[in-house]
Coordinates of C-alpha atoms and ligand atoms in Angstrom, one line a residue:
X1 CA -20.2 -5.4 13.0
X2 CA -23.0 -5.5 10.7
X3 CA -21.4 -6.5 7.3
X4 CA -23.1 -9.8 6.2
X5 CA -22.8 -12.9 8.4
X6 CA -20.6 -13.9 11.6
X7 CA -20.0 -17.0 9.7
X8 CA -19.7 -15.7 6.2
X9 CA -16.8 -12.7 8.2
X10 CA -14.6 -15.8 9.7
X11 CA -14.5 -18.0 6.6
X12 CA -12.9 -14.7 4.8
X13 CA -10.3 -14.7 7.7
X14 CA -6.6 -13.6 6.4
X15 CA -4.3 -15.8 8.3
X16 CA -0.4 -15.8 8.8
X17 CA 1.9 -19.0 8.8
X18 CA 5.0 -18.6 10.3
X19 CA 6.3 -22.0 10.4
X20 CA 8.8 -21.6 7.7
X21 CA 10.6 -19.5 10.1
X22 CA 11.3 -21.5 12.6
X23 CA 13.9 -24.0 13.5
X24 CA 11.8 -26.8 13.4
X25 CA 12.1 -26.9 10.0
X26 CA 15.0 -24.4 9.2
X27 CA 16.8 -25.9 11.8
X28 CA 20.1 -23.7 13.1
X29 CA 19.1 -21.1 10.5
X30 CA 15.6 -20.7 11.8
X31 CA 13.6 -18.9 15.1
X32 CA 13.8 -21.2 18.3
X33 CA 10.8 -20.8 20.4
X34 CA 13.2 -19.1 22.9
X35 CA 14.0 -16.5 21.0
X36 CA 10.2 -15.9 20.8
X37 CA 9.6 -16.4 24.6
X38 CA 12.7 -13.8 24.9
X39 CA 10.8 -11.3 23.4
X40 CA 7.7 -11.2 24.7
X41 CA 7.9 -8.9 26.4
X42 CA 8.5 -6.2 24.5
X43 CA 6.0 -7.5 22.2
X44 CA 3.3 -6.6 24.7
X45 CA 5.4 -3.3 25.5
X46 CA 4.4 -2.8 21.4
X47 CA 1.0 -3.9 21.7
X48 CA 0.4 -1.9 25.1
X49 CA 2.5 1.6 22.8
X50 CA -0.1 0.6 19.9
X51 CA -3.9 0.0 22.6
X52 CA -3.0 2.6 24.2
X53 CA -2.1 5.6 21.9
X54 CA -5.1 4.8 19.2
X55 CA -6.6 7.5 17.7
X56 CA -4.6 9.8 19.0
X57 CA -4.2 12.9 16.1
X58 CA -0.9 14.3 18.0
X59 CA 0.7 11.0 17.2
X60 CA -0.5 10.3 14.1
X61 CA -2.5 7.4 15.3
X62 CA -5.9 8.5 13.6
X63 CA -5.9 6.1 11.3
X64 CA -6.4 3.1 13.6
X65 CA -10.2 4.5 14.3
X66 CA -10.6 5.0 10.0
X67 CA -13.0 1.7 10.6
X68 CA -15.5 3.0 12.7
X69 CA -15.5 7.0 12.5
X70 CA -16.7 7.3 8.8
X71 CA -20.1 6.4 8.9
X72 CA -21.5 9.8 7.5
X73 CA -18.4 10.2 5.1
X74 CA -19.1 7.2 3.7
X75 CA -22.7 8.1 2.6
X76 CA -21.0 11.1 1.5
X77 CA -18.8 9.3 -0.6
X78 CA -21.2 7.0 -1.9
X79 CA -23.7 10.0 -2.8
X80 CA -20.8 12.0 -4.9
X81 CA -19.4 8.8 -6.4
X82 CA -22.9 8.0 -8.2
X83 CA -22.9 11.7 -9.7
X84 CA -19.1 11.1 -11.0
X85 CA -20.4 8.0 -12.4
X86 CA -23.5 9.8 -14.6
X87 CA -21.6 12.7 -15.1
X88 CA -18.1 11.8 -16.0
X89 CA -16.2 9.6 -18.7
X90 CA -12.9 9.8 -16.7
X91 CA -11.7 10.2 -13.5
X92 CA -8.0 10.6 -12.4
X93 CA -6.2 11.5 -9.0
X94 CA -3.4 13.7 -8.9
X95 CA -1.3 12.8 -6.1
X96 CA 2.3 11.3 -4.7
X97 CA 3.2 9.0 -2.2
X98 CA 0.3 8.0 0.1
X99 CA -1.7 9.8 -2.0
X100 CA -1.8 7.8 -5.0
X101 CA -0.3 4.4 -3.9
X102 CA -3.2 3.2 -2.1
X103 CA -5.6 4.1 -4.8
X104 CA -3.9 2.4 -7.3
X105 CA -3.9 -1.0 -5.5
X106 CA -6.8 -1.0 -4.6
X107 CA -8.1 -0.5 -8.0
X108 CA -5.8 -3.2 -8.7
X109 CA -6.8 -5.7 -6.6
X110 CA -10.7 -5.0 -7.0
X111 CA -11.2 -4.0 -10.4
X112 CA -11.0 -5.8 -13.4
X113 CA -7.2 -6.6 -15.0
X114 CA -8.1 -4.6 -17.9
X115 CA -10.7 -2.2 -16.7
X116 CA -9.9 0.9 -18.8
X117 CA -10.2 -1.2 -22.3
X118 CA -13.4 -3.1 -21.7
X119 CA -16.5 -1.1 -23.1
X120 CA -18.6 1.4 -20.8
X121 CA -21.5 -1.0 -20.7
X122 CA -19.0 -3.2 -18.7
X123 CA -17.4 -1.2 -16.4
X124 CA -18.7 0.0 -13.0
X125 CA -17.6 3.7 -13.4
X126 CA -15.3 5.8 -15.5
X127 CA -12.3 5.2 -16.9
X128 CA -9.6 5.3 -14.4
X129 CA -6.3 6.8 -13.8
X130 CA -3.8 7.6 -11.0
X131 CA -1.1 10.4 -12.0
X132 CA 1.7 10.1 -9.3
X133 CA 4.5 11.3 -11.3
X134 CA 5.8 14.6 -13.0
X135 CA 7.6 13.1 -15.9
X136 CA 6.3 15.4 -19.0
X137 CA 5.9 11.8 -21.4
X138 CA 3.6 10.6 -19.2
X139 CA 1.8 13.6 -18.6
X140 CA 1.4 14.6 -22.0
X141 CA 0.9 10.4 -22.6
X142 CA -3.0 11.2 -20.2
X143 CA -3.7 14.3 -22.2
X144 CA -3.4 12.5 -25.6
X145 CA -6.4 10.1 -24.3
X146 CA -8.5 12.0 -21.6
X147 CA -11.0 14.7 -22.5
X148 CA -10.4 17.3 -19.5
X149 CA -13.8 18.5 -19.9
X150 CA -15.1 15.5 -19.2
X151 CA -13.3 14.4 -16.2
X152 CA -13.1 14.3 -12.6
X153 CA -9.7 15.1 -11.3
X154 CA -8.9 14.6 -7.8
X155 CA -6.2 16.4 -6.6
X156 CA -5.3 14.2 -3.3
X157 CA -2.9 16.1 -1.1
X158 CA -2.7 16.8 2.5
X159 CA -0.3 19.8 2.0
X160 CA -1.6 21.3 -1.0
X161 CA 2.1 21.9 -1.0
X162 CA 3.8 18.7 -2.9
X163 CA 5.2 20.2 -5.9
X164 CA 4.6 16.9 -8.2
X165 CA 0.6 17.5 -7.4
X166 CA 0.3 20.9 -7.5
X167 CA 2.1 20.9 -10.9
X168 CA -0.1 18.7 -12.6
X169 CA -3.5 20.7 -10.9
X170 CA -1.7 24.1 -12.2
X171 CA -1.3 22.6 -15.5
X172 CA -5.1 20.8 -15.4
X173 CA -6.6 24.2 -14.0
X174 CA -5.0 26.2 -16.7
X175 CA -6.6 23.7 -19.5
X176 CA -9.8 23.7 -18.2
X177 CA -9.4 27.3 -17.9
X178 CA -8.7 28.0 -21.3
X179 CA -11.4 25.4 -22.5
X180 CA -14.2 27.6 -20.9
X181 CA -14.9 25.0 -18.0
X182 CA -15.5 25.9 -14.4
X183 CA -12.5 24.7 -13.1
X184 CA -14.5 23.6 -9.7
X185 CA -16.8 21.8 -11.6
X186 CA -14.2 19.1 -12.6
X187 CA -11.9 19.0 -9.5
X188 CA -12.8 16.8 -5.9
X189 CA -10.0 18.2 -3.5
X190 CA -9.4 15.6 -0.9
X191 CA -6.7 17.6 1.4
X192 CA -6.4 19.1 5.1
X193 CA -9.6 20.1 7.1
X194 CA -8.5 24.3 6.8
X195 CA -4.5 24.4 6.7
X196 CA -3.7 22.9 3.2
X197 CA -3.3 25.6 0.2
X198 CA -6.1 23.1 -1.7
X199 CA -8.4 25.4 0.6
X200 CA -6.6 28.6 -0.2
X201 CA -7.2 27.7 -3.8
X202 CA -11.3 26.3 -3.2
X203 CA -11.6 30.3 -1.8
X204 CA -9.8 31.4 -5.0
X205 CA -12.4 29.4 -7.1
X206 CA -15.5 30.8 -5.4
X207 CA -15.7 28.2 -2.6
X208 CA -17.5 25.9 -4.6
X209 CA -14.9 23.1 -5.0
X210 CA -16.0 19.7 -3.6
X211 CA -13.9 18.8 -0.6
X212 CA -13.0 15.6 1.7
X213 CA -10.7 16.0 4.3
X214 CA -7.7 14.3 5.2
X215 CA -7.6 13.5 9.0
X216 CA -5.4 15.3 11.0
X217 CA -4.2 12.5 13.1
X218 CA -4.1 10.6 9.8
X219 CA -0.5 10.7 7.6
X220 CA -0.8 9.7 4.0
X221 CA 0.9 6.1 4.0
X222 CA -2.1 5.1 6.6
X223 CA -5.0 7.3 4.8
X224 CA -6.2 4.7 1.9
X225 CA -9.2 3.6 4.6
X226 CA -10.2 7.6 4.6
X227 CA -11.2 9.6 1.7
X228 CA -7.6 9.3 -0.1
X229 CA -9.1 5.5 -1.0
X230 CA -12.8 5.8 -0.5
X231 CA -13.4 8.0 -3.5
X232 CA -11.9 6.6 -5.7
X233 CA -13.1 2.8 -4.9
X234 CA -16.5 4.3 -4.3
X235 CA -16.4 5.8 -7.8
X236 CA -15.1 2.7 -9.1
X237 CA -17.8 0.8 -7.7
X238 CA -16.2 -0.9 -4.9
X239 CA -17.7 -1.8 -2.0
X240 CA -15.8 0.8 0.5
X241 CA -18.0 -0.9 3.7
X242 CA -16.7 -3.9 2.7
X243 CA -12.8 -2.4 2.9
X244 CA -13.8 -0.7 6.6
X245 CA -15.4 -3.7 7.6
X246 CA -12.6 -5.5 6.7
X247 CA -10.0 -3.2 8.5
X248 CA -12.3 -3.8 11.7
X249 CA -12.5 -7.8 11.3
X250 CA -8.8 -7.7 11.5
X251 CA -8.6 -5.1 14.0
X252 CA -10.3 -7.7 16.5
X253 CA -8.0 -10.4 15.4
X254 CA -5.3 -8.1 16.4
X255 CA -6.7 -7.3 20.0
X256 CA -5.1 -9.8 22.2
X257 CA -0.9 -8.7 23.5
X258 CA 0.1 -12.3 22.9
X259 CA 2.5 -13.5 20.0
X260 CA 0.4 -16.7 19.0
X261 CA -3.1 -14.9 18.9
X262 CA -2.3 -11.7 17.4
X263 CA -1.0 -12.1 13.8
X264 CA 0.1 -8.6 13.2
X265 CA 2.2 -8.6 16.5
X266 CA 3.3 -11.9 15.2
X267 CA 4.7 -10.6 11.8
X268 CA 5.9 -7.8 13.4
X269 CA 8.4 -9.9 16.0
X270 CA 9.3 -12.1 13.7
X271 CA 10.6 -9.2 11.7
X272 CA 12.0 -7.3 14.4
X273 CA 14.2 -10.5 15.5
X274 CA 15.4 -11.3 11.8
X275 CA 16.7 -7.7 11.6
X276 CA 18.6 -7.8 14.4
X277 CA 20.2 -10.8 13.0
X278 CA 21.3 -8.5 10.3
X279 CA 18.5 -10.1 7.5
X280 CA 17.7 -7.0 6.1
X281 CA 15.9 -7.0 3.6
X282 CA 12.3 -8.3 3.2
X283 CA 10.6 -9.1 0.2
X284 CA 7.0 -9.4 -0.2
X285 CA 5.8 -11.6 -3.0
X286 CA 2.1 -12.1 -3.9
X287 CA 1.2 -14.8 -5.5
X288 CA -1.7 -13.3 -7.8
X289 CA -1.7 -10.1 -10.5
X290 CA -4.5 -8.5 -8.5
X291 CA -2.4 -8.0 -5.2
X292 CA 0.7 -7.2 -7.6
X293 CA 0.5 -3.2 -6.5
X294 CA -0.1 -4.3 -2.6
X295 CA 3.3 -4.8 -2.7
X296 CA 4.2 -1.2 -3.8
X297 CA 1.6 0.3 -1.2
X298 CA 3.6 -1.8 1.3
X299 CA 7.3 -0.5 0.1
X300 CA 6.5 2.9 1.1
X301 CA 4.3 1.8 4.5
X302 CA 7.3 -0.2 5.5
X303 CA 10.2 2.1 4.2
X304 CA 9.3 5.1 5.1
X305 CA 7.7 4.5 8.7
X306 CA 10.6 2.3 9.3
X307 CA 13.8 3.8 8.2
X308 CA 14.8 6.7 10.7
X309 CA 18.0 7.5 11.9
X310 CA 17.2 7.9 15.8
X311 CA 15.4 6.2 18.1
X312 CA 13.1 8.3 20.7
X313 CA 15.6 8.7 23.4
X314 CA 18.4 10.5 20.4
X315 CA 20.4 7.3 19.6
X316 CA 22.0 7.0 16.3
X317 CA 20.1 3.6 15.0
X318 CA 19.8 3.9 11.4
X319 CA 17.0 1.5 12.0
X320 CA 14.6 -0.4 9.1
X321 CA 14.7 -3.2 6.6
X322 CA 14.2 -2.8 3.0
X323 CA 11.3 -4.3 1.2
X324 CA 11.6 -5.7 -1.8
X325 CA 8.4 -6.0 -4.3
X326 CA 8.4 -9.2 -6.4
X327 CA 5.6 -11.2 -7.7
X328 CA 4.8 -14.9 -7.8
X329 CA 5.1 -17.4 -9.9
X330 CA 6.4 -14.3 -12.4
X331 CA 9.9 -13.2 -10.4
X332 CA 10.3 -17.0 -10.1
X333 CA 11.8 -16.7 -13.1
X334 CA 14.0 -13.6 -12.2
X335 CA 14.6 -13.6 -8.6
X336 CA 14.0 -16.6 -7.1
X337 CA 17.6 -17.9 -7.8
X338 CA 19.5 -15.2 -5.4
X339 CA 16.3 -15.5 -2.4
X340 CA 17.7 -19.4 -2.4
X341 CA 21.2 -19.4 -3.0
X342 CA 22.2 -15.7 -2.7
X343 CA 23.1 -14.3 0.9
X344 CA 20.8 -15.5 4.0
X345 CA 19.8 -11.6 4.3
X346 CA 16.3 -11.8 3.3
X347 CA 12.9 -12.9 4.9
X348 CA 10.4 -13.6 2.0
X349 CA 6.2 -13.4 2.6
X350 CA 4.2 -14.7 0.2
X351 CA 1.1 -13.5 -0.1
X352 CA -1.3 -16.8 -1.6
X353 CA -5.1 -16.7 -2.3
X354 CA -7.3 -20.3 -1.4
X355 CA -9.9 -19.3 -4.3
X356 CA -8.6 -17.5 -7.7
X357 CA -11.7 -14.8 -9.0
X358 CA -12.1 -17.2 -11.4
X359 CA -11.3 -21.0 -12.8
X360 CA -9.2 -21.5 -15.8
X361 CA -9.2 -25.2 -17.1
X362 CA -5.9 -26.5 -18.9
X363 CA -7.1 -28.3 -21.8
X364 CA -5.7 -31.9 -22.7
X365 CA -2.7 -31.6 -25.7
X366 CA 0.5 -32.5 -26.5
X367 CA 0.2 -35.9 -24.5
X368 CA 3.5 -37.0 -26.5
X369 CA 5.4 -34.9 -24.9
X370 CA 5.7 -35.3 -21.6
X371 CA 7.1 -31.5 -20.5
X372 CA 4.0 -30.4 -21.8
X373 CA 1.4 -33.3 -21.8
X374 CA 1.7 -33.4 -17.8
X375 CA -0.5 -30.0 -17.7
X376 CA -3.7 -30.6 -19.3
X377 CA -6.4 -31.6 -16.9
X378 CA -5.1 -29.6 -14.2
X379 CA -6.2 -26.1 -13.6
X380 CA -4.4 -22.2 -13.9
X381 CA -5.3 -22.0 -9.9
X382 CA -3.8 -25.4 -8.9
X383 CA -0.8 -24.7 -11.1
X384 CA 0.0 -21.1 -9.2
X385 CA -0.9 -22.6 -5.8
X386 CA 1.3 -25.8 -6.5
X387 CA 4.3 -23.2 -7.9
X388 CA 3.9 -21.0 -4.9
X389 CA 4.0 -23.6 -2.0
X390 CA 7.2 -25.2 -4.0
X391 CA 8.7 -22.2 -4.0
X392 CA 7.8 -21.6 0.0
X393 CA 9.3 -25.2 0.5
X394 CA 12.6 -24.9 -1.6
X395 CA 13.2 -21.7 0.1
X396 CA 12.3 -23.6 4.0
X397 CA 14.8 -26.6 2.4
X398 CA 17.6 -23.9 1.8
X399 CA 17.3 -22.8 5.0
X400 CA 15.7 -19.1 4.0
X401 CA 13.1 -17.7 6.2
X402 CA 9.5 -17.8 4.7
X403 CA 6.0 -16.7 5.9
X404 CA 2.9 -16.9 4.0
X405 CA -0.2 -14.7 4.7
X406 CA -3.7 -16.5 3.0
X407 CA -6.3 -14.6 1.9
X408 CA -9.5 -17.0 1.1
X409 CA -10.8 -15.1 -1.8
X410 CA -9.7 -11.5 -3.4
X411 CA -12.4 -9.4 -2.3
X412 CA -13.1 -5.9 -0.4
X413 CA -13.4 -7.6 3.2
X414 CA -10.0 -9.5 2.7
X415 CA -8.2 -6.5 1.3
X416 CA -9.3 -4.2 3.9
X417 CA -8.2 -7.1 6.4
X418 CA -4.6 -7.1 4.6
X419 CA -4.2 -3.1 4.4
X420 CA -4.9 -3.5 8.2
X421 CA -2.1 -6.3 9.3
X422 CA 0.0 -4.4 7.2
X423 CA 0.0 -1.1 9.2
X424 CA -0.8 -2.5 12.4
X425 CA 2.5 -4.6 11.8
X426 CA 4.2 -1.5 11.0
X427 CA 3.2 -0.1 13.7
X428 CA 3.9 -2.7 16.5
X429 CA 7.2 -2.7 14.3
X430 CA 8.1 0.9 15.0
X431 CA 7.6 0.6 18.8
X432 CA 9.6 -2.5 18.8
X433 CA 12.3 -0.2 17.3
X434 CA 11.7 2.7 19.4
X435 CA 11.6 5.0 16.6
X436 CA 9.0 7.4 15.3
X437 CA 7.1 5.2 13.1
X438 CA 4.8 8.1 11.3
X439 CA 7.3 10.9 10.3
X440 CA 9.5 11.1 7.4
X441 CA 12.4 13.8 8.0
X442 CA 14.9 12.1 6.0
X443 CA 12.7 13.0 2.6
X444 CA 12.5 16.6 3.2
X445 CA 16.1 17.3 2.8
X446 CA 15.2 16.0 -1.3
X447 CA 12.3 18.8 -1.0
X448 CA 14.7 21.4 0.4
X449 CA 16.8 21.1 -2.4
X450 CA 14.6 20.7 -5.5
X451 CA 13.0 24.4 -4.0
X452 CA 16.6 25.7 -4.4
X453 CA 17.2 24.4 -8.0
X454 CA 13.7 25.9 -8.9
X455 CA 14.4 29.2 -7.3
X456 CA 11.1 29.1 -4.4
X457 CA 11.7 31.8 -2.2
X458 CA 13.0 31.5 1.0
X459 CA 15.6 28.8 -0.3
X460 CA 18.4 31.4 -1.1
X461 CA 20.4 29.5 1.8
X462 CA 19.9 26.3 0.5
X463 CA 21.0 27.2 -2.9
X464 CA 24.0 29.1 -1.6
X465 CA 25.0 25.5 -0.2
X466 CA 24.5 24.1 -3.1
X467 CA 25.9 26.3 -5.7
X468 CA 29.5 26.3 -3.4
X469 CA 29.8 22.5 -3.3
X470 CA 32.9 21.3 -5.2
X471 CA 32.8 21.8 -9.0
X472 CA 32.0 18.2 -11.0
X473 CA 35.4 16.0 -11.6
X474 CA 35.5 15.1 -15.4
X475 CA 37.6 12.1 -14.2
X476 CA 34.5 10.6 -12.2
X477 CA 32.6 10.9 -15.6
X478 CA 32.6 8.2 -18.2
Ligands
PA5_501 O1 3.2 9.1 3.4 C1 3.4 10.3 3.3 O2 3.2 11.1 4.2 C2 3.8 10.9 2.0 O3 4.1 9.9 1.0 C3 2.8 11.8 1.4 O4 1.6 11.1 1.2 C4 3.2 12.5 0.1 O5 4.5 13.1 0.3 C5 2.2 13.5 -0.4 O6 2.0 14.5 0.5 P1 0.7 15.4 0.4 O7 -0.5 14.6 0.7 O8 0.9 16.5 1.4 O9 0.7 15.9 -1.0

């Protein structure tokens, strides 16, 4: 691996501590080491699924391979990103789902708090948005500050199908229309190599749209390390080897089949057994404003690859755990309360940082009064990191199961590390399960329908269903 130093790669290693789990110091509420030496076994049944099955496109397992495939993609990237960058005041993706969650976080976690209102001369690229909606306020809300004529839209979809994305690039394509701009001048289409209608529509144009395409073997909650992500980072000026390299870094922390010495096999178990002791629901609470959206990238990672209704041999095991995005020390102050007294259905991982991006003294005031006084001296980053290992130890004292995952520093190597625990974890989750871990059936039944209310053809059956279920009770309405 050639990104920077051997030594410079470990002391950026994202690590997991799982102590707060276990009965040593939850006692009866916490994980013996039996129960971990119980399921060993199919822990390495995961791991074995997982090693053996990677990059496989039929099963969706592309992604795992994202790290080291991309090498002429990348210059690719890199090449198109400095043109947006001269030519371009704004860029914005149009997309849903994995699409547009990954994007957002990592221009969350990388980019400045406040990038879009600090002046051009201090900003790497263009002003940035990420459109993953189709409510008409917010639409119109973009319009009112972006000039379409100069900006870059990417319209990120695998499909070219999703009616959310394709409603905002009809309603784009028809302003730059009517504003005399080659519409293929101001679109990137990042979609499916030739079955998408995002290629239909390139033909349509003249052939001259810029394209990236979306791996097969690669669905969109596991696609920010491929174009989806790269583009946009790239354009924003983030260092995209530094995500891949990441990604591979803790691909080889994750090579060995053994509980102790693989952390994403490790999260994964430890999740797998508190579900099965009915704690269903798992919150995931970093403690820093720049990893605030990792937790919504996570939701649908963990939701939607997790919660199917049969396993792979047809059982009915309406199977997954709901995660819960909260933020630290801020939800301290909103949901803290229930995670320590409320029901012992919840496993909580903090997400802490060693080194804030930057220091920020308290100054000396108040000193006559002593609720206040206490603070000067110390600093912003010793006051979150003292909050957030209180709050890991009041929970551990209440009995309520606790990890923590540290990154050293907030930076493109330990972000691409985290994406990659993450869906690794998911992964080895989804074999623990027995359940197919990269579909999503139970969100097309939502499609199905909205194509009936919008009259799409071919839904005539579907709307028949719909227009003979039972008429509205007024006594149900209030
Ligand atoms: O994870 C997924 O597969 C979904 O969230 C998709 O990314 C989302 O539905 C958008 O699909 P498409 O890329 O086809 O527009």
């Amino acid at each position: 691996m050639g990104y920077k130093t051997r030594e410079w790669r470990n002391s950026m290693r994202v690590t997991v501590d799982y102590n707060n789990m276990m009965a040593k110091f939850l006692g009866e509420k916490g994980i013996k080491d039996s129960q971990l030496k119980d399921i060993k076994g199919k822990a390495e049944q995961a791991f074995n699924y997982v090693a053996e099955n990677r990059g496989r496109d039929d099963l969706y397992m592309g992604w795992t391979e994202l790290p080291y495939n991309q090498d002429e993609i990348v210059a690719d990237i890199l090449a198109t990103a400095k043109e947006v960058r001269k030519k371009f005041k704004y860029f914005v993706v149009l997309g849903i789902g994995g699409s547009a969650l990954g994007p957002i976080m990592v221009y969350n976690a990388l980019c400045h708090l406040h990038y879009n209102e600090l002046p051009a001369s201090k900003r790497k690229g263009p002003k940035f948005y990420v459109e993953d909606n189709v409510d008409p306020v917010r639409m119109a809300a973009l319009l009112d500050i972006i000039e379409p004529d100069k900006t870059c839209f990417n319209v990120i979809s695998k499909s070219g199908a999703t009616s959310e994305t394709m409603t905002q690039y009809l309603i784009i394509a028809d302003i730059l229309k009517n504003a005399g701009v080659n519409i293929a001048d101001n679109v990137i289409f990042t979609t499916d190599a030739a079955r998408g209608n995002l290629i239909k529509i390139d033909k349509a144009l003249g052939g001259n749209v810029k394209k990236y395409v979306l791996p097969d073997g690669v669905g969109g909650r596991f696609s920010e390390l491929c174009p989806v992500g790269l583009l946009p980072a790239a354009v924003l000026g983030i260092d995209i080897k530094g995500l891949l390299a990441g990604a591979a870094y803790m691909d080889s922390l994750c090579s060995k089949p053994s509980i102790s010495k693989n952390p994403a096999l490790a999260t994964a178990a430890l999740q797998y057994i508190t579900m099965n002791e009915g704690k269903n629901i798992h919150v995931l609470m970093p403690y820093s404003d720049n990893l605030k959206l990792m937790a919504d990238w996570y939701c649908q990672l963990w939701a939607e690859s997790l919660g199917k209704a049969k396993d792979y041999d047809g059982n009915l095991v309406n199977a997954g755990s709901t995660p819960v995005k909260s933020l630290g020390v801020t939800d301290q102050h909103s949901q803290v309360q229930l995670y320590i007294e409320g029901p012992y259905d919840k496993v909580i991982t903090f997400i802490s940082v060693a080194k804030y991006g930057c220091e920020m003294p308290i100054p000396h005031g108040c000193e006559d009064i002593p609720d206040v006084g206490f603070l000067g001296g110390h600093t912003m980053q010793e006051l979150i990191q003292a909050e957030n290992k209180a709050t890991a130890y009041a929970l551990m004292k209440a009995g309520r199961m606790n990890y923590t995952i540290t990154l050293p520093e907030v930076n493109a190597f330990t972000l691409g590390q985290l994406m990659f625990l993450f869906e690794m974890q998911t992964a080895y989750a989804g074999a623990m399960l027995n359940i197919n871990t990269f579909n999503q059936p139970g969100v097309e039944n939502g499609k199905i329908a909205t194509f009936a209310l919008l009259g799409k053809k071919g839904y005539e059956g579907p709307k028949a269903e719909m227009d003979a279920a039972p008429e509205l009770d007024d006594k149900y309405i209030v």
